[in-house]
Tab-separated table of N, CA and C in Angstrom:
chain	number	residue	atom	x	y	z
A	1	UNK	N	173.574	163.304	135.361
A	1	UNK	CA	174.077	164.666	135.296
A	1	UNK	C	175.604	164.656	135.395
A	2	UNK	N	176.384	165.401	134.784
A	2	UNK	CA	177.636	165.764	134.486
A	2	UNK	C	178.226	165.989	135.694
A	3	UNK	N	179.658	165.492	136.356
A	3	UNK	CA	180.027	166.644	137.450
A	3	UNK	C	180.835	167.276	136.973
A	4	UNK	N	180.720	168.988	136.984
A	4	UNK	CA	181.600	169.977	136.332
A	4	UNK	C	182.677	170.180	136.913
A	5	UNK	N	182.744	169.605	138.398
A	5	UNK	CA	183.915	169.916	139.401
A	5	UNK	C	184.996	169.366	138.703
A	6	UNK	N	185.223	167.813	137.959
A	6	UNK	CA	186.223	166.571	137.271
A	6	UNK	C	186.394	167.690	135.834
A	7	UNK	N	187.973	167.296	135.712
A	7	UNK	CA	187.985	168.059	134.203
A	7	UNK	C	186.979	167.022	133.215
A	8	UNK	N	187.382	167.285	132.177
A	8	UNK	CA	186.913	166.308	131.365
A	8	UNK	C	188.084	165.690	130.636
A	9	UNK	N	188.460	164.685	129.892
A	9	UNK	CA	189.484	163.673	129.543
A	9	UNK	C	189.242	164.081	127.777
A	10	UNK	N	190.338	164.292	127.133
A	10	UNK	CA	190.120	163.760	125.842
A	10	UNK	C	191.138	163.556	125.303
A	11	UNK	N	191.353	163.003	123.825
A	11	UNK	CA	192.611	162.640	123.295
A	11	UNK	C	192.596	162.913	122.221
A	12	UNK	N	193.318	163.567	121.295
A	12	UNK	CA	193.979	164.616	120.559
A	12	UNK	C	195.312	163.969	119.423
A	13	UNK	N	195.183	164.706	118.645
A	13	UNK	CA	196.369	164.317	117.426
A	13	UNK	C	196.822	165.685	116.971
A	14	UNK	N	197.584	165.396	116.490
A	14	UNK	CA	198.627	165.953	115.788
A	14	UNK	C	198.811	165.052	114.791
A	15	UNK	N	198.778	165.464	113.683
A	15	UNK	CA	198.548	164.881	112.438
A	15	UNK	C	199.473	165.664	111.493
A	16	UNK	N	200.754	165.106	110.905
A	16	UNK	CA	201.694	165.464	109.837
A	16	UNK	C	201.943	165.336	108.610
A	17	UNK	N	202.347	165.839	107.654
A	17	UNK	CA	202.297	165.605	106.222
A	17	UNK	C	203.225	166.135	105.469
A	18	UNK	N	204.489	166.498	105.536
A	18	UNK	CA	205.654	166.627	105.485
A	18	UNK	C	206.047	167.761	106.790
A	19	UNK	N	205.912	169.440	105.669
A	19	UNK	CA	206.291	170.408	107.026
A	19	UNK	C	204.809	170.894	107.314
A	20	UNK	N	203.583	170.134	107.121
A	20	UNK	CA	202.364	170.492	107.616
A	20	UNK	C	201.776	170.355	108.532
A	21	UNK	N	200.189	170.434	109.025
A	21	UNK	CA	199.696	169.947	109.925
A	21	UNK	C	198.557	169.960	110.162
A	22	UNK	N	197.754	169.221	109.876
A	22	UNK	CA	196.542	169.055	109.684
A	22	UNK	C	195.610	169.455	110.621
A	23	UNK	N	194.616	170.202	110.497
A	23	UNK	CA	194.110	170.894	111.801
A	23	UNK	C	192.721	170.969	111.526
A	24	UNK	N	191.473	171.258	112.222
A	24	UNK	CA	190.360	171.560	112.030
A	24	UNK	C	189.612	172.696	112.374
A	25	UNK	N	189.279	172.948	111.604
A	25	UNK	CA	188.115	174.201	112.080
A	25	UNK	C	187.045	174.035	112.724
A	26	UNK	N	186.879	174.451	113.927
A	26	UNK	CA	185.937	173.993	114.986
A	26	UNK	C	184.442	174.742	114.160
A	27	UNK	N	183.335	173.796	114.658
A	27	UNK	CA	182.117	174.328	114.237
A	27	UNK	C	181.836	175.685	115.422
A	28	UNK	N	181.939	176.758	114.559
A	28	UNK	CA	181.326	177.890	115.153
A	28	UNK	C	180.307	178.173	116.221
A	29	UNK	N	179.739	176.865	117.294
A	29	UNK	CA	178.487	176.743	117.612
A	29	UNK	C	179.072	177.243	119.029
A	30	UNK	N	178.104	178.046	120.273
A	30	UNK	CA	178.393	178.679	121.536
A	30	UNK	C	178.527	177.288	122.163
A	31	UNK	N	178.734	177.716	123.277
A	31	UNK	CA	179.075	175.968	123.822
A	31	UNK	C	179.961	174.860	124.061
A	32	UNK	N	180.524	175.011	122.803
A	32	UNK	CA	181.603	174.555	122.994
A	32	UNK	C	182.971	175.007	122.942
A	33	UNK	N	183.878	174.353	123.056
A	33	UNK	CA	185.262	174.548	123.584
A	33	UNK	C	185.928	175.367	122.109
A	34	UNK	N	186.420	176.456	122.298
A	34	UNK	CA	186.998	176.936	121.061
A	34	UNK	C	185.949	177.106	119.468
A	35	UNK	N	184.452	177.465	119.758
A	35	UNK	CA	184.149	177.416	118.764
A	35	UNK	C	184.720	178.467	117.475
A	36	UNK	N	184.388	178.082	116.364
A	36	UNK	CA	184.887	178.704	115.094
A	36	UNK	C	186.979	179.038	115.356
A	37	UNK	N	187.293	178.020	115.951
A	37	UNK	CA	188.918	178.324	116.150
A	37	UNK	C	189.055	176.819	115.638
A	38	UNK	N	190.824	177.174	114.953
A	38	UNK	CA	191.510	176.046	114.255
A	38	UNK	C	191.944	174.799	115.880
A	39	UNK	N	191.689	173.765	115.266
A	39	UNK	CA	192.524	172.748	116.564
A	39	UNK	C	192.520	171.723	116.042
A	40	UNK	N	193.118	170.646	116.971
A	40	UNK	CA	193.305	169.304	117.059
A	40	UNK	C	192.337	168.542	116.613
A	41	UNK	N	192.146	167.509	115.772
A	41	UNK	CA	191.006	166.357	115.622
A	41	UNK	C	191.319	165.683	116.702
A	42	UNK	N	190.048	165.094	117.168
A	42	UNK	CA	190.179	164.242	118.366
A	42	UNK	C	188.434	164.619	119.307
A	43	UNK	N	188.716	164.000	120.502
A	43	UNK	CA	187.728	164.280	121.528
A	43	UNK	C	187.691	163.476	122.769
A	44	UNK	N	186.577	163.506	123.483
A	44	UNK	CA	186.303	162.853	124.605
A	44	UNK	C	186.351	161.078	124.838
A	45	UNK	N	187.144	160.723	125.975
A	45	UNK	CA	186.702	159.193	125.752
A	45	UNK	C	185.978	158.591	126.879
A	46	UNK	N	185.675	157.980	125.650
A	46	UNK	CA	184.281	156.868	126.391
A	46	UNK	C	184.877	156.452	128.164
A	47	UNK	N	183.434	156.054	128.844
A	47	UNK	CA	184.006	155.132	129.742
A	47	UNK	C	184.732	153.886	129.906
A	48	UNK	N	186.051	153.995	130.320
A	48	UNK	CA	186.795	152.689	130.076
A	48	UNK	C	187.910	152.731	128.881
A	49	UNK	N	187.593	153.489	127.997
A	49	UNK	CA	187.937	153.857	127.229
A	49	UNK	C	190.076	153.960	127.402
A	50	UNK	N	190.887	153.571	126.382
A	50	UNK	CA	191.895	154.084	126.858
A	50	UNK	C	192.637	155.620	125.990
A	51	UNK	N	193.202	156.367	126.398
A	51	UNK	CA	193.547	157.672	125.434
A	51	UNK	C	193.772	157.139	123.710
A	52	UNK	N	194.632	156.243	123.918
A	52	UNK	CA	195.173	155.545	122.427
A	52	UNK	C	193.847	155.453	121.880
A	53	UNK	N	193.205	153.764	122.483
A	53	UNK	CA	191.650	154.182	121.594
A	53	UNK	C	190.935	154.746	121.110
A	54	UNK	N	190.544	156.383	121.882
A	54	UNK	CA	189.991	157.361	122.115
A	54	UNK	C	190.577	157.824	120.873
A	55	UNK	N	191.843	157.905	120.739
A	55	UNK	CA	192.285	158.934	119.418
A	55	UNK	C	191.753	158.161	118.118
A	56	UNK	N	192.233	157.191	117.884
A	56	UNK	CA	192.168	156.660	117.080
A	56	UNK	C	190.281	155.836	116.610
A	57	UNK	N	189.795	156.286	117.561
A	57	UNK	CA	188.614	155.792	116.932
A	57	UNK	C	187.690	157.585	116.641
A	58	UNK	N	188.388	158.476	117.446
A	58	UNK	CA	187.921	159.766	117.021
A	58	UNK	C	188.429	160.411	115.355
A	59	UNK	N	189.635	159.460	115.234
A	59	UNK	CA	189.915	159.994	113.984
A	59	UNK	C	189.206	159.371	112.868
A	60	UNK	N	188.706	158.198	112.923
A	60	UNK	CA	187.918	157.350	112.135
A	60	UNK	C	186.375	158.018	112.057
A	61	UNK	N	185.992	158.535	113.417
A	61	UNK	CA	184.721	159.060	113.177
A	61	UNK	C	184.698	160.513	112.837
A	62	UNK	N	185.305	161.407	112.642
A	62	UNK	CA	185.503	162.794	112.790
A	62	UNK	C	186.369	163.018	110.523
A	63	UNK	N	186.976	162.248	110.405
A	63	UNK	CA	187.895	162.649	108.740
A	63	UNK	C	187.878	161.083	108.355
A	64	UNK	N	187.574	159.913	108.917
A	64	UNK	CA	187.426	158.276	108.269
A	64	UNK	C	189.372	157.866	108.130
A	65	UNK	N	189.816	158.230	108.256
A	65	UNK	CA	191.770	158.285	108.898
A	65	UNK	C	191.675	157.467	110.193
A	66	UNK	N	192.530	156.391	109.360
A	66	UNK	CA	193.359	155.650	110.117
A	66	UNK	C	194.610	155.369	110.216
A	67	UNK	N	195.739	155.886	111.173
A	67	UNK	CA	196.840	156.195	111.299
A	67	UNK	C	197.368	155.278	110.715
A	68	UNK	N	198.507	154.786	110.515
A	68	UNK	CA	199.714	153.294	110.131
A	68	UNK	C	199.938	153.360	112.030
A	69	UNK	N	200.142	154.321	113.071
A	69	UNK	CA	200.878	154.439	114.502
A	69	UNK	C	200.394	155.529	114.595
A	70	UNK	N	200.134	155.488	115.852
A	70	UNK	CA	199.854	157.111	117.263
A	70	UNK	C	201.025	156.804	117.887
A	71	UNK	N	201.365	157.768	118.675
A	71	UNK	CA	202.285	157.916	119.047
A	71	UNK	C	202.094	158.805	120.555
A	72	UNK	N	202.492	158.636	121.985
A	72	UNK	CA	201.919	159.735	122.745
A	72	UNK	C	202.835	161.039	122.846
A	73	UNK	N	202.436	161.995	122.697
A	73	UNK	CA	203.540	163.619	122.923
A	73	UNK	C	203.608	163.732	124.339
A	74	UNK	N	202.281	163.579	125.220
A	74	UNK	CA	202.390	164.506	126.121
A	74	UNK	C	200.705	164.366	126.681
A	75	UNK	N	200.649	165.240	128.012
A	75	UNK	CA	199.826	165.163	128.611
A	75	UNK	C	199.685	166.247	129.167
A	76	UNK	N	198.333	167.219	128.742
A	76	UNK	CA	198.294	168.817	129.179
A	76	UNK	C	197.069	168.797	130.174
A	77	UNK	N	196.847	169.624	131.183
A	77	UNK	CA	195.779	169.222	132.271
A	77	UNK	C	196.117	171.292	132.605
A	78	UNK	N	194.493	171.492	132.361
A	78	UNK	CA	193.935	172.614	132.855
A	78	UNK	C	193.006	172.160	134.050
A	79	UNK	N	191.809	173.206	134.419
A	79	UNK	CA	190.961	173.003	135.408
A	79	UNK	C	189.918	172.460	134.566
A	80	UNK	N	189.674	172.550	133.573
A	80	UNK	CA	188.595	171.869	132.594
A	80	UNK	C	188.596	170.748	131.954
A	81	UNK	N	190.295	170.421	131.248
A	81	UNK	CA	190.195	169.305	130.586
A	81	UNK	C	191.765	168.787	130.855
A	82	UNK	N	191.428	167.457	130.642
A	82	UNK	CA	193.450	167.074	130.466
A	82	UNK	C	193.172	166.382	129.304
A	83	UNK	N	194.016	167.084	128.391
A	83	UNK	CA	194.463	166.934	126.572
A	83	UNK	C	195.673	165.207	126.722
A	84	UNK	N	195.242	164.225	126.552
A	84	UNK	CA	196.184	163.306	126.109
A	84	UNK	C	196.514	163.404	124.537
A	85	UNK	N	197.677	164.098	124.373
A	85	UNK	CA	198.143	164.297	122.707
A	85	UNK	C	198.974	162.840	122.419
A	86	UNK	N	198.378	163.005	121.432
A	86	UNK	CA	199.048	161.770	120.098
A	86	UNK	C	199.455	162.444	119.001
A	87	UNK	N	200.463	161.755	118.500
A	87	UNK	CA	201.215	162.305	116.904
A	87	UNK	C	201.294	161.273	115.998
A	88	UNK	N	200.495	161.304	114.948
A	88	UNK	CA	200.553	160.365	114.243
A	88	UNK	C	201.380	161.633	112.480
A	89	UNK	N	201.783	160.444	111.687
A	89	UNK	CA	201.917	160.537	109.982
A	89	UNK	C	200.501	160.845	109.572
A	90	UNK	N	200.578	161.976	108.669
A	90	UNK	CA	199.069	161.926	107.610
A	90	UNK	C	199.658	161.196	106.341
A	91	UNK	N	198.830	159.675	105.912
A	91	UNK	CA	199.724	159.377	105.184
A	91	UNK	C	198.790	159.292	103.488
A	92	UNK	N	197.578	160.244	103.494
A	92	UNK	CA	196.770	159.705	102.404
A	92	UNK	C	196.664	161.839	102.201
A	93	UNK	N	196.460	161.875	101.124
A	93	UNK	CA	196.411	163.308	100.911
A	93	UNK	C	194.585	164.101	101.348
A	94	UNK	N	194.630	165.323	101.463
A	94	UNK	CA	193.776	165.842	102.413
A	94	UNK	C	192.156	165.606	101.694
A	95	UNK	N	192.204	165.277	100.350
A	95	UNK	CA	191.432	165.666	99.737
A	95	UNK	C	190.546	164.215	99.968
A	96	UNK	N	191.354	163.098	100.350
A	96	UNK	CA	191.039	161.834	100.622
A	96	UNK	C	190.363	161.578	102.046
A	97	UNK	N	190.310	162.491	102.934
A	97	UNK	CA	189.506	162.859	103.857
A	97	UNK	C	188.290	162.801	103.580
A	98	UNK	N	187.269	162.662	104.851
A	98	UNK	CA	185.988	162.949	105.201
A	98	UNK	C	185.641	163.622	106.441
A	99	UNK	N	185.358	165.184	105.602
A	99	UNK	CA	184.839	165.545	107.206
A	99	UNK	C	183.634	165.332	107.347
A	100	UNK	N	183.663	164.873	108.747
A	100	UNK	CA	182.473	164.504	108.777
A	100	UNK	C	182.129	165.487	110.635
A	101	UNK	N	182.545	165.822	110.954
A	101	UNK	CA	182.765	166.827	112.316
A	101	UNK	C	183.743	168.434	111.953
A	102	UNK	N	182.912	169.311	112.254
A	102	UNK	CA	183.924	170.543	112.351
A	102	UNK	C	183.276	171.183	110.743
A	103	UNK	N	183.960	172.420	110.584
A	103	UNK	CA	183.445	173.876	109.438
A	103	UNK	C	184.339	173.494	108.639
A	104	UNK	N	185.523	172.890	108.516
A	104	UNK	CA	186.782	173.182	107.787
A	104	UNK	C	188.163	172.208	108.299
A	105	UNK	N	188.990	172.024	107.816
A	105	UNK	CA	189.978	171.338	107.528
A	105	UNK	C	191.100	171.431	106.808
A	106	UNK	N	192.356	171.644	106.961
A	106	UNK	CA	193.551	172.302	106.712
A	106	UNK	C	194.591	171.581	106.809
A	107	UNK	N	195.963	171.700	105.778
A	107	UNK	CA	197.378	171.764	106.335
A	107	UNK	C	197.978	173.187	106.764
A	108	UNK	N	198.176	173.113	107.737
A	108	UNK	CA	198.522	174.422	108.329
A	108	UNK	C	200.487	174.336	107.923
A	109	UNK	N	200.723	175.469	107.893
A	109	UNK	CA	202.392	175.757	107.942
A	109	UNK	C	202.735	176.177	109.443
A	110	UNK	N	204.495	176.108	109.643
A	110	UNK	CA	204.543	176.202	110.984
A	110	UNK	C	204.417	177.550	111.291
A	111	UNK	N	204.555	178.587	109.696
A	111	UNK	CA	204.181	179.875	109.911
A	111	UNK	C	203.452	180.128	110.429
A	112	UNK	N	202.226	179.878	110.300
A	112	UNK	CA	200.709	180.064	110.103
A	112	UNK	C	200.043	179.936	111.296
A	113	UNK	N	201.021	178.408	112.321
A	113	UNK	CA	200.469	178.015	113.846
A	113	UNK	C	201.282	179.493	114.244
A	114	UNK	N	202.869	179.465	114.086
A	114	UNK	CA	203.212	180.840	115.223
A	114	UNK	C	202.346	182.053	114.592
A	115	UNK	N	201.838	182.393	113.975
A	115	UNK	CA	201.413	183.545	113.635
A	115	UNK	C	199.756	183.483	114.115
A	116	UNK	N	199.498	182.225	114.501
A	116	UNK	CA	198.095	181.834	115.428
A	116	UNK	C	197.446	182.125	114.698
A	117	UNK	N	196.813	182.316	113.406
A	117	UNK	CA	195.509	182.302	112.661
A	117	UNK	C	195.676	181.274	111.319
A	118	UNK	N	194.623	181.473	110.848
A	118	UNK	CA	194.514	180.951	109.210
A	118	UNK	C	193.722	181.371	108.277
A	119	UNK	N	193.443	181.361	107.191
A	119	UNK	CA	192.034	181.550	106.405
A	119	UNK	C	191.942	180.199	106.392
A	120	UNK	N	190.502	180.147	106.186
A	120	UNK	CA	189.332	179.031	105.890
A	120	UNK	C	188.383	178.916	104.527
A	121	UNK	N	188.738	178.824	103.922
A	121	UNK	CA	187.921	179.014	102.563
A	121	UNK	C	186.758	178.606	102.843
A	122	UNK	N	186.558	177.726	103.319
A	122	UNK	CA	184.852	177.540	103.544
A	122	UNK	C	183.755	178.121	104.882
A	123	UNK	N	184.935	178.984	105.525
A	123	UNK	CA	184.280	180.332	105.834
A	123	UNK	C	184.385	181.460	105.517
A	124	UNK	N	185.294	181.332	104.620
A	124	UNK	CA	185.648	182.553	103.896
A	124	UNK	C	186.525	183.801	105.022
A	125	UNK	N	187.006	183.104	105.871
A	125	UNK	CA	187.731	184.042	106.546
A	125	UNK	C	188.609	183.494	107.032
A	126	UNK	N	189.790	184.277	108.235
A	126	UNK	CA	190.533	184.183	108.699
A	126	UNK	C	190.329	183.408	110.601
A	127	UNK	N	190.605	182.306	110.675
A	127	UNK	CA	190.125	181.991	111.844
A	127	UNK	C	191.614	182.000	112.863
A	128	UNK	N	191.015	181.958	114.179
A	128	UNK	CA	192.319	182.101	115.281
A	128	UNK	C	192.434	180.287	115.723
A	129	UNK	N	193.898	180.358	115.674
A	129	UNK	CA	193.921	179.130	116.568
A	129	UNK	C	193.877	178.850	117.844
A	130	UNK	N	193.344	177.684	118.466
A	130	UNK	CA	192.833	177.652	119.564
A	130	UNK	C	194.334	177.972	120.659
A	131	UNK	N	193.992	178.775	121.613
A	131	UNK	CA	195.406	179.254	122.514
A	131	UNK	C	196.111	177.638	122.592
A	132	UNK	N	195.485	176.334	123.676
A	132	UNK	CA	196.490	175.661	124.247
A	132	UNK	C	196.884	174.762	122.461
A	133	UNK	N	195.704	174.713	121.648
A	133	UNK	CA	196.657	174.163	120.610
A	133	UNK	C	198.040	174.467	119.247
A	134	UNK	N	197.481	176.088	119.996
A	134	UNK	CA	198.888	176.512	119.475
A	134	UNK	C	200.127	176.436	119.996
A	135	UNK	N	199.486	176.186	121.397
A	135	UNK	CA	201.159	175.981	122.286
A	135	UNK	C	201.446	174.574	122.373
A	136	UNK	N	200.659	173.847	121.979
A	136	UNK	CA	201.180	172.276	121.927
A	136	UNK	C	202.221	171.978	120.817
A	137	UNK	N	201.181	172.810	119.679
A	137	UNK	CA	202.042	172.516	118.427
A	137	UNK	C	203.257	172.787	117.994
A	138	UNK	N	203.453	174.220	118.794
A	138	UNK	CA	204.605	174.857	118.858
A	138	UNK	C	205.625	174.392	119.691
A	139	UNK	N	205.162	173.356	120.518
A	139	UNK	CA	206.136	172.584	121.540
A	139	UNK	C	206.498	171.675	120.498
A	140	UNK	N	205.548	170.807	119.726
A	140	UNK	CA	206.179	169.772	119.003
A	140	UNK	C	207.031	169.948	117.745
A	141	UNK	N	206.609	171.351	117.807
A	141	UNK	CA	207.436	171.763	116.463
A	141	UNK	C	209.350	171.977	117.046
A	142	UNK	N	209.141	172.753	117.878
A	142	UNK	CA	210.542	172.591	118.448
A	142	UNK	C	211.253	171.278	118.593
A	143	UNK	N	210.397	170.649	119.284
A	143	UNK	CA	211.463	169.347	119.463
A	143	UNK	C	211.833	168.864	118.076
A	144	UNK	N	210.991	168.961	117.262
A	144	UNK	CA	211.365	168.447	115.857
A	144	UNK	C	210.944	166.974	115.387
A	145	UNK	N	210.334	166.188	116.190
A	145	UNK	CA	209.978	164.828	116.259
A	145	UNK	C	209.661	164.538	115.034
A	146	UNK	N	208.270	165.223	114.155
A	146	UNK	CA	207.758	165.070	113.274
A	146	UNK	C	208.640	164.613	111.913
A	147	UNK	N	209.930	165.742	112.432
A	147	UNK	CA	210.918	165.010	111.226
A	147	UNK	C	211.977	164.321	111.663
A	148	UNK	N	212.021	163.781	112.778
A	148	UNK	CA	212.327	162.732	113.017
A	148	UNK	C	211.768	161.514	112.266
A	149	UNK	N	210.373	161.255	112.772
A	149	UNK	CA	209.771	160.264	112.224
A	149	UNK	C	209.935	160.140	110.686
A	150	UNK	N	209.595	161.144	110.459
A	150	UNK	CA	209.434	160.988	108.657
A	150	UNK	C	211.101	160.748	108.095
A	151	UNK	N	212.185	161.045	108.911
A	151	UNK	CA	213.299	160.535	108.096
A	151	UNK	C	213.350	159.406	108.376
A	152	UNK	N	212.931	158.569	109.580
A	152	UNK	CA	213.147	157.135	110.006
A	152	UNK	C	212.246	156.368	109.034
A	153	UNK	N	211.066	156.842	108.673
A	153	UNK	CA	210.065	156.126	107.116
A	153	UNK	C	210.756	156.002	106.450
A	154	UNK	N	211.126	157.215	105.841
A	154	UNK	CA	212.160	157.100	104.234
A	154	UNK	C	213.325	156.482	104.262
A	155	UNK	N	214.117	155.880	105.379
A	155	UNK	CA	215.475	154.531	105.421
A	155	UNK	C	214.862	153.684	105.224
């Protein structure tokens, strides 16, 4: 049995593609965390498990993406969960994906995160983004890292 008292651990990406950001549409199901809202690919890690691993083998099982580098942002801790974020390059185009977890799948604009929603074509509607992953994103968007990295690729 679970103890509900311990948050739960998971590890998280942020995933880039010039001024984009690749995001998922959570499966609509009760139960879980943010259903039918845009967020982070990623999830829970195993026992023993380390955050890095955790991301990177969630991204392999969740879209079949495997980074070139993760990278860590940061470390967010509610009473439920502590988010270990990673930032990796999206370096293969979206269509080259597999979802294989989640309703939907996106490059989001940085409009689109501050304005906290999206449409979903394959729900045919407008979905909300999840509260703490809009404020993550919007943290990383400020610092600007993302284009950091991508000018340090192109030298």
């Amino acid at each position: 049995m679970m103890d509900n008292s311990q948050p739960v651990e998971v590890a998280i990406a942020i995933l880039y593609s010039s001024d984009r950001f690749l995001m998922q549409l959570r499966d609509n199901i009760p139960g879980i965390f943010y259903p039918g809202h845009w967020g982070f690919f990623g999830g829970h890690l195993d026992p023993g498990e380390t955050p890095e691993a955790a991301v990177k083998r969630e991204l392999w099982e969740e879209i079949s993406y495997t980074p070139p580098w993760v990278s860590k942002f940061g470390c967010y801790s509610d009473a439920k969960v502590i988010r270990h974020v990673f930032h990796a390059p999206l370096t293969v185009e979206v269509e080259q994906l597999v979802l294989k977890e989640g309703w939907d799948m996106g490059l989001l604009t940085p409009e689109q995160i501050k304005a906290g929603h999206c449409y979903s074509q394959k729900a045919d509607q407008v979905r909300p983004i999840g509260t703490p992953h809009q404020q993550i994103l919007l943290e990383f968007i400020d610092q600007g890292i993302w284009t950091m990295a991508s000018a340090a690729r192109q030298k």
